[in-house]
PDB file of C-alpha atoms in Angstrom:
ATOM      1  CA  GLU A  15      11.877  35.975-114.751  1.00  0.00           C
ATOM      2  CA  ASP A  16      13.026  33.762-117.611  1.00  0.00           C
ATOM      3  CA  GLN A  17      13.153  30.135-116.498  1.00  0.00           C
ATOM      4  CA  VAL A  18      13.641  26.643-117.923  1.00  0.00           C
ATOM      5  CA  THR A  19      12.675  23.411-116.135  1.00  0.00           C
ATOM      6  CA  GLN A  20      13.473  19.943-117.453  1.00  0.00           C
ATOM      7  CA  SER A  21      11.934  16.651-116.438  1.00  0.00           C
ATOM      8  CA  PRO A  22      12.674  14.002-115.487  1.00  0.00           C
ATOM      9  CA  GLU A  23      16.103  14.627-113.950  1.00  0.00           C
ATOM     10  CA  ALA A  24      17.158  11.107-114.910  1.00  0.00           C
ATOM     11  CA  LEU A  25      15.670   8.513-117.224  1.00  0.00           C
ATOM     12  CA  ARG A  26      16.686   4.901-117.620  1.00  0.00           C
ATOM     13  CA  LEU A  27      15.516   3.031-120.707  1.00  0.00           C
ATOM     14  CA  GLN A  28      16.059  -0.345-122.230  1.00  0.00           C
ATOM     15  CA  GLU A  29      17.385  -0.380-125.759  1.00  0.00           C
ATOM     16  CA  GLY A  30      14.434   0.077-128.115  1.00  0.00           C
ATOM     17  CA  GLU A  31      12.156   1.552-125.449  1.00  0.00           C
ATOM     18  CA  SER A  32      10.887   4.887-126.782  1.00  0.00           C
ATOM     19  CA  SER A  33      10.226   7.822-124.454  1.00  0.00           C
ATOM     20  CA  SER A  34      10.122  11.631-124.211  1.00  0.00           C
ATOM     21  CA  LEU A  35      11.984  14.326-122.306  1.00  0.00           C
ATOM     22  CA  ASN A  36      10.181  17.494-121.280  1.00  0.00           C
ATOM     23  CA  CYS A  37      11.345  21.114-121.216  1.00  0.00           C
ATOM     24  CA  SER A  38       8.972  23.708-119.749  1.00  0.00           C
ATOM     25  CA  TYR A  39       9.850  27.366-120.128  1.00  0.00           C
ATOM     26  CA  THR A  40       8.769  30.869-119.259  1.00  0.00           C
ATOM     27  CA  VAL A  41      10.442  33.653-121.193  1.00  0.00           C
ATOM     28  CA  SER A  42       9.660  37.249-122.054  1.00  0.00           C
ATOM     29  CA  GLY A  43       9.466  36.792-125.808  1.00  0.00           C
ATOM     30  CA  LEU A  44      10.918  33.566-127.167  1.00  0.00           C
ATOM     31  CA  ARG A  45      13.552  34.012-129.814  1.00  0.00           C
ATOM     32  CA  GLY A  46      14.452  30.337-129.969  1.00  0.00           C
ATOM     33  CA  LEU A  47      14.527  27.067-128.025  1.00  0.00           C
ATOM     34  CA  PHE A  48      17.584  24.877-128.236  1.00  0.00           C
ATOM     35  CA  TRP A  49      18.410  21.262-127.462  1.00  0.00           C
ATOM     36  CA  TYR A  50      21.957  20.203-126.700  1.00  0.00           C
ATOM     37  CA  ARG A  51      23.563  16.857-125.935  1.00  0.00           C
ATOM     38  CA  GLN A  52      26.354  16.635-123.381  1.00  0.00           C
ATOM     39  CA  ASP A  53      28.586  13.607-122.909  1.00  0.00           C
ATOM     40  CA  PRO A  54      30.551  13.165-119.645  1.00  0.00           C
ATOM     41  CA  GLY A  55      33.629  15.383-119.509  1.00  0.00           C
ATOM     42  CA  LYS A  56      32.713  17.283-122.660  1.00  0.00           C
ATOM     43  CA  GLY A  57      31.026  20.501-123.625  1.00  0.00           C
ATOM     44  CA  PRO A  58      27.421  20.617-124.870  1.00  0.00           C
ATOM     45  CA  GLU A  59      26.876  19.757-128.531  1.00  0.00           C
ATOM     46  CA  PHE A  60      24.130  21.460-130.510  1.00  0.00           C
ATOM     47  CA  LEU A  61      21.181  19.322-131.678  1.00  0.00           C
ATOM     48  CA  PHE A  62      18.200  21.491-132.659  1.00  0.00           C
ATOM     49  CA  THR A  63      16.760  24.991-132.735  1.00  0.00           C
ATOM     50  CA  LEU A  64      12.994  25.567-132.677  1.00  0.00           C
ATOM     51  CA  TYR A  65      11.529  29.008-133.249  1.00  0.00           C
ATOM     52  CA  SER A  66       7.726  28.821-133.165  1.00  0.00           C
ATOM     53  CA  ALA A  67       4.927  26.716-131.726  1.00  0.00           C
ATOM     54  CA  GLY A  68       4.126  23.732-133.903  1.00  0.00           C
ATOM     55  CA  GLU A  69       7.619  23.446-135.301  1.00  0.00           C
ATOM     56  CA  GLU A  70       9.309  20.031-135.359  1.00  0.00           C
ATOM     57  CA  LYS A  71      12.885  18.960-136.101  1.00  0.00           C
ATOM     58  CA  GLU A  72      14.285  15.446-136.506  1.00  0.00           C
ATOM     59  CA  LYS A  73      17.734  13.907-136.402  1.00  0.00           C
ATOM     60  CA  GLU A  74      18.162  10.152-136.519  1.00  0.00           C
ATOM     61  CA  ARG A  75      16.230   8.757-133.513  1.00  0.00           C
ATOM     62  CA  LEU A  76      15.529  12.200-132.025  1.00  0.00           C
ATOM     63  CA  LYS A  77      12.565  14.452-132.702  1.00  0.00           C
ATOM     64  CA  ALA A  78      12.042  17.822-131.038  1.00  0.00           C
ATOM     65  CA  THR A  79       8.676  19.579-130.855  1.00  0.00           C
ATOM     66  CA  LEU A  80       7.613  22.971-129.519  1.00  0.00           C
ATOM     67  CA  THR A  81       4.457  24.456-128.009  1.00  0.00           C
ATOM     68  CA  LYS A  82       3.942  27.891-126.435  1.00  0.00           C
ATOM     69  CA  LYS A  83       4.911  26.581-123.008  1.00  0.00           C
ATOM     70  CA  GLU A  84       7.076  23.521-123.496  1.00  0.00           C
ATOM     71  CA  SER A  85       9.213  21.406-125.762  1.00  0.00           C
ATOM     72  CA  PHE A  86       9.560  17.666-126.004  1.00  0.00           C
ATOM     73  CA  LEU A  87      12.510  15.610-127.144  1.00  0.00           C
ATOM     74  CA  HIS A  88      11.167  12.285-128.355  1.00  0.00           C
ATOM     75  CA  ILE A  89      13.584   9.373-128.536  1.00  0.00           C
ATOM     76  CA  THR A  90      12.463   6.518-130.752  1.00  0.00           C
ATOM     77  CA  ALA A  91      13.996   3.049-130.311  1.00  0.00           C
ATOM     78  CA  PRO A  92      17.033   4.404-128.423  1.00  0.00           C
ATOM     79  CA  LYS A  93      20.436   2.752-128.513  1.00  0.00           C
ATOM     80  CA  PRO A  94      23.132   2.715-125.803  1.00  0.00           C
ATOM     81  CA  GLU A  95      25.069   5.390-127.708  1.00  0.00           C
ATOM     82  CA  ASP A  96      22.160   7.782-127.094  1.00  0.00           C
ATOM     83  CA  SER A  97      23.102   7.797-123.402  1.00  0.00           C
ATOM     84  CA  ALA A  98      24.012  11.378-122.434  1.00  0.00           C
ATOM     85  CA  THR A  99      22.658  14.403-120.646  1.00  0.00           C
ATOM     86  CA  TYR A 100      20.206  16.378-122.766  1.00  0.00           C
ATOM     87  CA  LEU A 101      20.038  20.104-122.134  1.00  0.00           C
ATOM     88  CA  CYS A 102      17.274  22.493-123.102  1.00  0.00           C
ATOM     89  CA  ALA A 103      17.871  26.240-123.386  1.00  0.00           C
ATOM     90  CA  VAL A 104      15.860  29.294-124.407  1.00  0.00           C
ATOM     91  CA  GLN A 105      16.971  32.532-125.949  1.00  0.00           C
ATOM     92  CA  ALA A 106      14.917  35.625-125.205  1.00  0.00           C
ATOM     93  CA  MET A 107      14.205  38.561-127.510  1.00  0.00           C
ATOM     94  CA  LEU A 108      17.205  40.473-126.183  1.00  0.00           C
ATOM     95  CA  ILE A 109      20.571  41.438-127.593  1.00  0.00           C
ATOM     96  CA  GLY A 110      23.497  39.260-126.690  1.00  0.00           C
ATOM     97  CA  GLY A 111      22.052  35.906-127.712  1.00  0.00           C
ATOM     98  CA  LYS A 112      22.513  34.570-124.226  1.00  0.00           C
ATOM     99  CA  LEU A 113      21.016  31.168-123.494  1.00  0.00           C
ATOM    100  CA  ILE A 114      19.139  30.216-120.324  1.00  0.00           C
ATOM    101  CA  PHE A 115      19.597  26.522-119.610  1.00  0.00           C
ATOM    102  CA  GLY A 116      17.563  23.955-117.748  1.00  0.00           C
ATOM    103  CA  GLN A 117      19.211  21.492-115.367  1.00  0.00           C
ATOM    104  CA  GLY A 118      19.254  18.720-117.944  1.00  0.00           C
ATOM    105  CA  THR A 119      17.945  15.171-118.181  1.00  0.00           C
ATOM    106  CA  GLU A 120      20.470  12.375-117.774  1.00  0.00           C
ATOM    107  CA  LEU A 121      19.487   9.571-120.131  1.00  0.00           C
ATOM    108  CA  SER A 122      20.824   6.058-119.722  1.00  0.00           C
ATOM    109  CA  VAL A 123      20.011   3.384-122.318  1.00  0.00           C
ATOM    110  CA  LYS A 124      20.855  -0.180-121.360  1.00  0.00           C
ATOM    111  CA  PRO A 125      21.383  -2.944-123.945  1.00  0.00           C
TER     112      PRO A 125
ATOM    113  CA  ASN B   8      39.431  23.555-137.393  1.00  0.00           C
ATOM    114  CA  ALA B   9      39.848  23.823-133.594  1.00  0.00           C
ATOM    115  CA  GLY B  10      36.522  25.564-132.838  1.00  0.00           C
ATOM    116  CA  VAL B  11      36.511  26.744-129.218  1.00  0.00           C
ATOM    117  CA  THR B  12      39.601  26.004-127.132  1.00  0.00           C
ATOM    118  CA  GLN B  13      39.812  26.473-123.376  1.00  0.00           C
ATOM    119  CA  THR B  14      43.026  26.701-121.371  1.00  0.00           C
ATOM    120  CA  PRO B  15      43.753  25.126-118.914  1.00  0.00           C
ATOM    121  CA  LYS B  16      41.644  21.949-118.738  1.00  0.00           C
ATOM    122  CA  PHE B  17      42.230  21.372-115.022  1.00  0.00           C
ATOM    123  CA  ARG B  18      43.406  23.600-112.184  1.00  0.00           C
ATOM    124  CA  VAL B  19      43.575  23.484-108.407  1.00  0.00           C
ATOM    125  CA  LEU B  20      43.752  26.809-106.578  1.00  0.00           C
ATOM    126  CA  LYS B  21      44.139  27.740-102.961  1.00  0.00           C
ATOM    127  CA  THR B  22      41.597  30.103-101.438  1.00  0.00           C
ATOM    128  CA  GLY B  23      42.594  33.699-102.184  1.00  0.00           C
ATOM    129  CA  GLN B  24      44.727  32.915-105.227  1.00  0.00           C
ATOM    130  CA  SER B  25      43.978  34.456-108.588  1.00  0.00           C
ATOM    131  CA  MET B  26      43.923  32.977-112.055  1.00  0.00           C
ATOM    132  CA  THR B  27      42.791  33.600-115.609  1.00  0.00           C
ATOM    133  CA  LEU B  28      40.951  31.167-117.860  1.00  0.00           C
ATOM    134  CA  LEU B  29      41.513  31.635-121.568  1.00  0.00           C
ATOM    135  CA  CYS B  30      38.978  30.958-124.297  1.00  0.00           C
ATOM    136  CA  ALA B  31      39.967  31.137-127.951  1.00  0.00           C
ATOM    137  CA  GLN B  32      37.717  30.657-130.989  1.00  0.00           C
ATOM    138  CA  ASP B  33      38.731  30.484-134.621  1.00  0.00           C
ATOM    139  CA  MET B  34      35.270  30.865-136.197  1.00  0.00           C
ATOM    140  CA  ASN B  35      35.198  34.680-136.268  1.00  0.00           C
ATOM    141  CA  HIS B  36      32.139  34.705-133.993  1.00  0.00           C
ATOM    142  CA  GLU B  37      30.924  37.985-132.545  1.00  0.00           C
ATOM    143  CA  TYR B  38      29.322  36.580-129.395  1.00  0.00           C
ATOM    144  CA  MET B  39      31.223  34.803-126.635  1.00  0.00           C
ATOM    145  CA  TYR B  40      30.071  33.516-123.256  1.00  0.00           C
ATOM    146  CA  TRP B  41      31.360  32.089-120.002  1.00  0.00           C
ATOM    147  CA  TYR B  42      29.181  29.589-118.135  1.00  0.00           C
ATOM    148  CA  ARG B  43      29.691  27.557-115.004  1.00  0.00           C
ATOM    149  CA  GLN B  44      28.138  24.136-114.539  1.00  0.00           C
ATOM    150  CA  ASP B  45      27.377  22.720-111.115  1.00  0.00           C
ATOM    151  CA  PRO B  46      25.531  19.507-110.203  1.00  0.00           C
ATOM    152  CA  GLY B  47      21.781  20.107-110.102  1.00  0.00           C
ATOM    153  CA  MET B  48      22.175  23.744-111.198  1.00  0.00           C
ATOM    154  CA  GLY B  49      22.640  23.388-114.920  1.00  0.00           C
ATOM    155  CA  LEU B  50      24.677  25.884-116.918  1.00  0.00           C
ATOM    156  CA  ARG B  51      24.616  29.411-115.529  1.00  0.00           C
ATOM    157  CA  LEU B  52      25.845  32.449-117.446  1.00  0.00           C
ATOM    158  CA  ILE B  53      28.661  34.372-115.762  1.00  0.00           C
ATOM    159  CA  HIS B  54      29.558  37.058-118.321  1.00  0.00           C
ATOM    160  CA  TYR B  55      29.188  37.477-122.035  1.00  0.00           C
ATOM    161  CA  SER B  56      30.396  39.664-124.888  1.00  0.00           C
ATOM    162  CA  VAL B  57      28.608  40.813-128.025  1.00  0.00           C
ATOM    163  CA  GLY B  58      31.791  41.925-129.751  1.00  0.00           C
ATOM    164  CA  GLU B  59      35.416  42.957-129.369  1.00  0.00           C
ATOM    165  CA  GLY B  60      35.857  45.427-126.538  1.00  0.00           C
ATOM    166  CA  THR B  61      32.426  44.768-124.997  1.00  0.00           C
ATOM    167  CA  THR B  62      31.401  42.754-121.955  1.00  0.00           C
ATOM    168  CA  ALA B  63      28.207  42.342-119.942  1.00  0.00           C
ATOM    169  CA  LYS B  64      27.118  40.631-116.749  1.00  0.00           C
ATOM    170  CA  GLY B  65      25.193  37.415-116.821  1.00  0.00           C
ATOM    171  CA  GLU B  66      23.298  35.557-114.135  1.00  0.00           C
ATOM    172  CA  VAL B  67      26.158  34.937-111.646  1.00  0.00           C
ATOM    173  CA  PRO B  68      28.899  37.565-112.230  1.00  0.00           C
ATOM    174  CA  ASP B  69      30.072  38.173-108.655  1.00  0.00           C
ATOM    175  CA  GLY B  70      33.718  37.257-108.040  1.00  0.00           C
ATOM    176  CA  TYR B  71      34.588  37.161-111.743  1.00  0.00           C
ATOM    177  CA  ASN B  72      35.894  39.644-114.280  1.00  0.00           C
ATOM    178  CA  VAL B  73      36.238  39.318-118.043  1.00  0.00           C
ATOM    179  CA  SER B  74      37.974  40.987-120.950  1.00  0.00           C
ATOM    180  CA  ARG B  75      37.551  40.799-124.730  1.00  0.00           C
ATOM    181  CA  LEU B  76      40.500  42.741-126.108  1.00  0.00           C
ATOM    182  CA  LYS B  77      40.639  40.634-129.273  1.00  0.00           C
ATOM    183  CA  LYS B  78      37.658  39.229-131.124  1.00  0.00           C
ATOM    184  CA  GLN B  79      38.920  35.654-130.928  1.00  0.00           C
ATOM    185  CA  ASN B  80      39.723  35.645-127.198  1.00  0.00           C
ATOM    186  CA  PHE B  81      37.557  35.907-124.099  1.00  0.00           C
ATOM    187  CA  LEU B  82      39.309  35.845-120.726  1.00  0.00           C
ATOM    188  CA  LEU B  83      37.687  34.987-117.394  1.00  0.00           C
ATOM    189  CA  GLY B  84      39.486  36.140-114.256  1.00  0.00           C
ATOM    190  CA  LEU B  85      39.140  35.161-110.632  1.00  0.00           C
ATOM    191  CA  GLU B  86      40.770  37.829-108.478  1.00  0.00           C
ATOM    192  CA  SER B  87      40.508  36.010-105.139  1.00  0.00           C
ATOM    193  CA  ALA B  88      39.311  32.431-105.504  1.00  0.00           C
ATOM    194  CA  ALA B  89      36.768  31.008-103.064  1.00  0.00           C
ATOM    195  CA  PRO B  90      35.661  27.382-102.524  1.00  0.00           C
ATOM    196  CA  SER B  91      32.217  28.369-103.887  1.00  0.00           C
ATOM    197  CA  GLN B  92      33.906  28.897-107.249  1.00  0.00           C
ATOM    198  CA  THR B  93      34.760  25.216-107.527  1.00  0.00           C
ATOM    199  CA  SER B  94      32.992  24.243-110.734  1.00  0.00           C
ATOM    200  CA  VAL B  95      33.351  23.284-114.364  1.00  0.00           C
ATOM    201  CA  TYR B  96      33.654  26.364-116.565  1.00  0.00           C
ATOM    202  CA  PHE B  97      32.552  26.380-120.186  1.00  0.00           C
ATOM    203  CA  CYS B  98      33.231  28.961-122.820  1.00  0.00           C
ATOM    204  CA  ALA B  99      31.009  29.258-125.875  1.00  0.00           C
ATOM    205  CA  SER B 100      30.839  31.348-129.017  1.00  0.00           C
ATOM    206  CA  SER B 101      28.088  32.003-131.540  1.00  0.00           C
ATOM    207  CA  PHE B 102      27.206  33.966-134.638  1.00  0.00           C
ATOM    208  CA  GLY B 103      23.734  32.646-135.423  1.00  0.00           C
ATOM    209  CA  PRO B 104      21.408  30.474-133.366  1.00  0.00           C
ATOM    210  CA  GLU B 105      23.924  27.696-132.694  1.00  0.00           C
ATOM    211  CA  ALA B 106      26.431  28.100-129.887  1.00  0.00           C
ATOM    212  CA  PHE B 107      29.692  26.162-129.937  1.00  0.00           C
ATOM    213  CA  PHE B 108      31.149  25.097-126.621  1.00  0.00           C
ATOM    214  CA  GLY B 109      34.661  24.351-125.493  1.00  0.00           C
ATOM    215  CA  GLN B 110      35.641  21.214-123.626  1.00  0.00           C
ATOM    216  CA  GLY B 111      35.506  22.872-120.229  1.00  0.00           C
ATOM    217  CA  THR B 112      37.895  23.759-117.404  1.00  0.00           C
ATOM    218  CA  ARG B 113      37.541  21.858-114.150  1.00  0.00           C
ATOM    219  CA  LEU B 114      38.519  24.216-111.331  1.00  0.00           C
ATOM    220  CA  THR B 115      38.880  23.171-107.716  1.00  0.00           C
ATOM    221  CA  VAL B 116      39.417  25.766-104.986  1.00  0.00           C
ATOM    222  CA  VAL B 117      40.709  24.345-101.718  1.00  0.00           C
TER     223      VAL B 117
END
């Protein structure tokens, strides 16, 4: 069964304190792994797509990496505006493009 | 450019009532999805569509029906609402790897 598990469930950081979020997955043929950001009361917003082990993507203070079993979202010197829930999702080698989501990590960055 | 628009944004239903949630996208995307989001459960796929006139069941389809009569619209119906269907519902559309989400519909069934 395709499954995505994110850890930790919640993470509190001080401004400037770098850390990483984890996304572990099991899927019958990975087509892609996705990271989304979700602010309270809003829909998820696309951040990155990773397709193969060893691939890395960066955007401002965020860097996503991928192995055969997990993905990390590294946050370097975070700012309060980085506070949000970060969602990981996988897409299997099936028609339909449907995404299987993890439960998310709620990140809080205090000034 | 509106992207993905969901109607309504909030709704309170009584148990047994029916309603339809509307999702409209103006990006000419082939794929559309309905998810529900519950605390601690993440986003779970209810139904999806790979093109006009097609629909398929997702992870949690029971109690819901969908229709995709026009490419730009994807309707989610609740025939007889139950308290277990209290949730935030998100519609999404995609053409390539990136999915675009609407702002969500907060539904409460009392």
